[in-house]
């Protein structure tokens, strides 16, 4: 048996929408599905404005630009995150300032943020890792205290909540990714949401070459970050199934938890009380001394029996491109997770048989 790390589901509505877009010839960034997807997404997340973009990285880049982030500024980001988060900051000319993460939740350690704030700090970018929201109450309090923007990276947390409020709706802006492995997918694609009309208007200009009111006259530096009507057609269909997809993710995580509960040396994900975790990926941490194999050994052996996995994100101190930014800095919790973390097959198309097979193979490999 081969179990891929991710296999998406595409609804019948998504397929029908794509067929309609193809048959009518509206396949580029013009077309009714783009606006429909924005309107539907804004309504579903209870915000006034939603702006489609080409991918999640573009959403972060455009969001930062809309906030006026640029050369000389600093943005607080978690040390444990996918590179797109901090690269988007660097695209603007600003400096990402890294804060270590919590070992149990993988999210940014809110107790370590304030010590990294300087007069150059302009924003905090919390990233809701693997589907679990950050402690937004404390983050918002810090932002208010220091007059900082909050731009949420909710790429991995579609539909997750913190104290009953949806991830992505706390900050000045929320950014989403619709890559193929996300809970809602458009293949590639992203979305920016906000309740601020000025920010939404700026985002629309930045993502579309910064046209002035007269087309082909450009009053600023813009980017071609438009989403196509074909992608939006998929998104409209997939959004109809968000609740169903979240239920599938929670079912998946509960089954993994149940089957791995008695496997010493495997630390399963912990969800804090104030959140609903949508388990974008089912992540485990391996205690090699107890389990008998380290993370790399387990990954290799699982691959041999057809189980596809992925390592956790790596520490900024391990990234060559950041060598001049994090000189002398250490992020012990991020390093701990990076050396021991693995996420298991977690796609929406996964079956009970596949999850059982994965867990059986892990148990058989325990020394």
PDB file of N, CA and C in Angstrom, residues 21 101 104 150 185 211 305 332 334 338 354-355 363:
ATOM      1  N   UNK A  21     -16.470  27.614 -16.600  1.00  0.00           N
ATOM      2  CA  UNK A  21     -15.466  28.625 -16.946  1.00  0.00           C
ATOM      3  C   UNK A  21     -14.790  28.298 -18.270  1.00  0.00           C
ATOM      4  N   UNK A 101       9.229  29.318  19.501  1.00  0.00           N
ATOM      5  CA  UNK A 101       7.881  28.761  19.560  1.00  0.00           C
ATOM      6  C   UNK A 101       7.656  27.918  20.811  1.00  0.00           C
ATOM      7  N   UNK A 104       4.680  22.597  22.872  1.00  0.00           N
ATOM      8  CA  UNK A 104       3.448  21.800  22.846  1.00  0.00           C
ATOM      9  C   UNK A 104       2.521  22.185  21.708  1.00  0.00           C
ATOM     10  N   UNK A 150      -1.281  43.897  13.118  1.00  0.00           N
ATOM     11  CA  UNK A 150      -1.290  42.431  13.202  1.00  0.00           C
ATOM     12  C   UNK A 150      -1.743  41.891  11.858  1.00  0.00           C
ATOM     13  N   UNK A 185      -8.827  24.211  -1.385  1.00  0.00           N
ATOM     14  CA  UNK A 185      -7.788  24.366  -2.394  1.00  0.00           C
ATOM     15  C   UNK A 185      -8.334  24.981  -3.671  1.00  0.00           C
ATOM     16  N   UNK A 211      -2.451  49.853 -11.139  1.00  0.00           N
ATOM     17  CA  UNK A 211      -3.068  50.762 -12.106  1.00  0.00           C
ATOM     18  C   UNK A 211      -3.676  51.967 -11.386  1.00  0.00           C
ATOM     19  N   UNK A 305       7.902   1.280   3.416  1.00  0.00           N
ATOM     20  CA  UNK A 305       6.655   0.511   3.449  1.00  0.00           C
ATOM     21  C   UNK A 305       5.488   1.310   2.854  1.00  0.00           C
ATOM     22  N   UNK A 332      15.879  27.424  20.652  1.00  0.00           N
ATOM     23  CA  UNK A 332      15.958  26.037  21.132  1.00  0.00           C
ATOM     24  C   UNK A 332      14.694  25.221  20.951  1.00  0.00           C
ATOM     25  N   UNK A 334      12.278  25.692  18.680  1.00  0.00           N
ATOM     26  CA  UNK A 334      12.118  25.441  17.250  1.00  0.00           C
ATOM     27  C   UNK A 334      13.089  24.367  16.786  1.00  0.00           C
ATOM     28  N   UNK A 338      12.162  20.893  15.088  1.00  0.00           N
ATOM     29  CA  UNK A 338      12.683  20.646  13.747  1.00  0.00           C
ATOM     30  C   UNK A 338      13.440  19.330  13.661  1.00  0.00           C
ATOM     31  N   UNK A 354      -6.216   3.463   5.432  1.00  0.00           N
ATOM     32  CA  UNK A 354      -4.885   4.050   5.282  1.00  0.00           C
ATOM     33  C   UNK A 354      -4.318   4.506   6.613  1.00  0.00           C
ATOM     34  N   UNK A 355      -5.145   5.155   7.443  1.00  0.00           N
ATOM     35  CA  UNK A 355      -4.671   5.609   8.749  1.00  0.00           C
ATOM     36  C   UNK A 355      -4.271   4.414   9.609  1.00  0.00           C
ATOM     37  N   UNK A 363       3.899   1.252  14.778  1.00  0.00           N
ATOM     38  CA  UNK A 363       3.995   0.365  15.939  1.00  0.00           C
ATOM     39  C   UNK A 363       4.964  -0.782  15.696  1.00  0.00           C
TER      40      UNK A 363
END
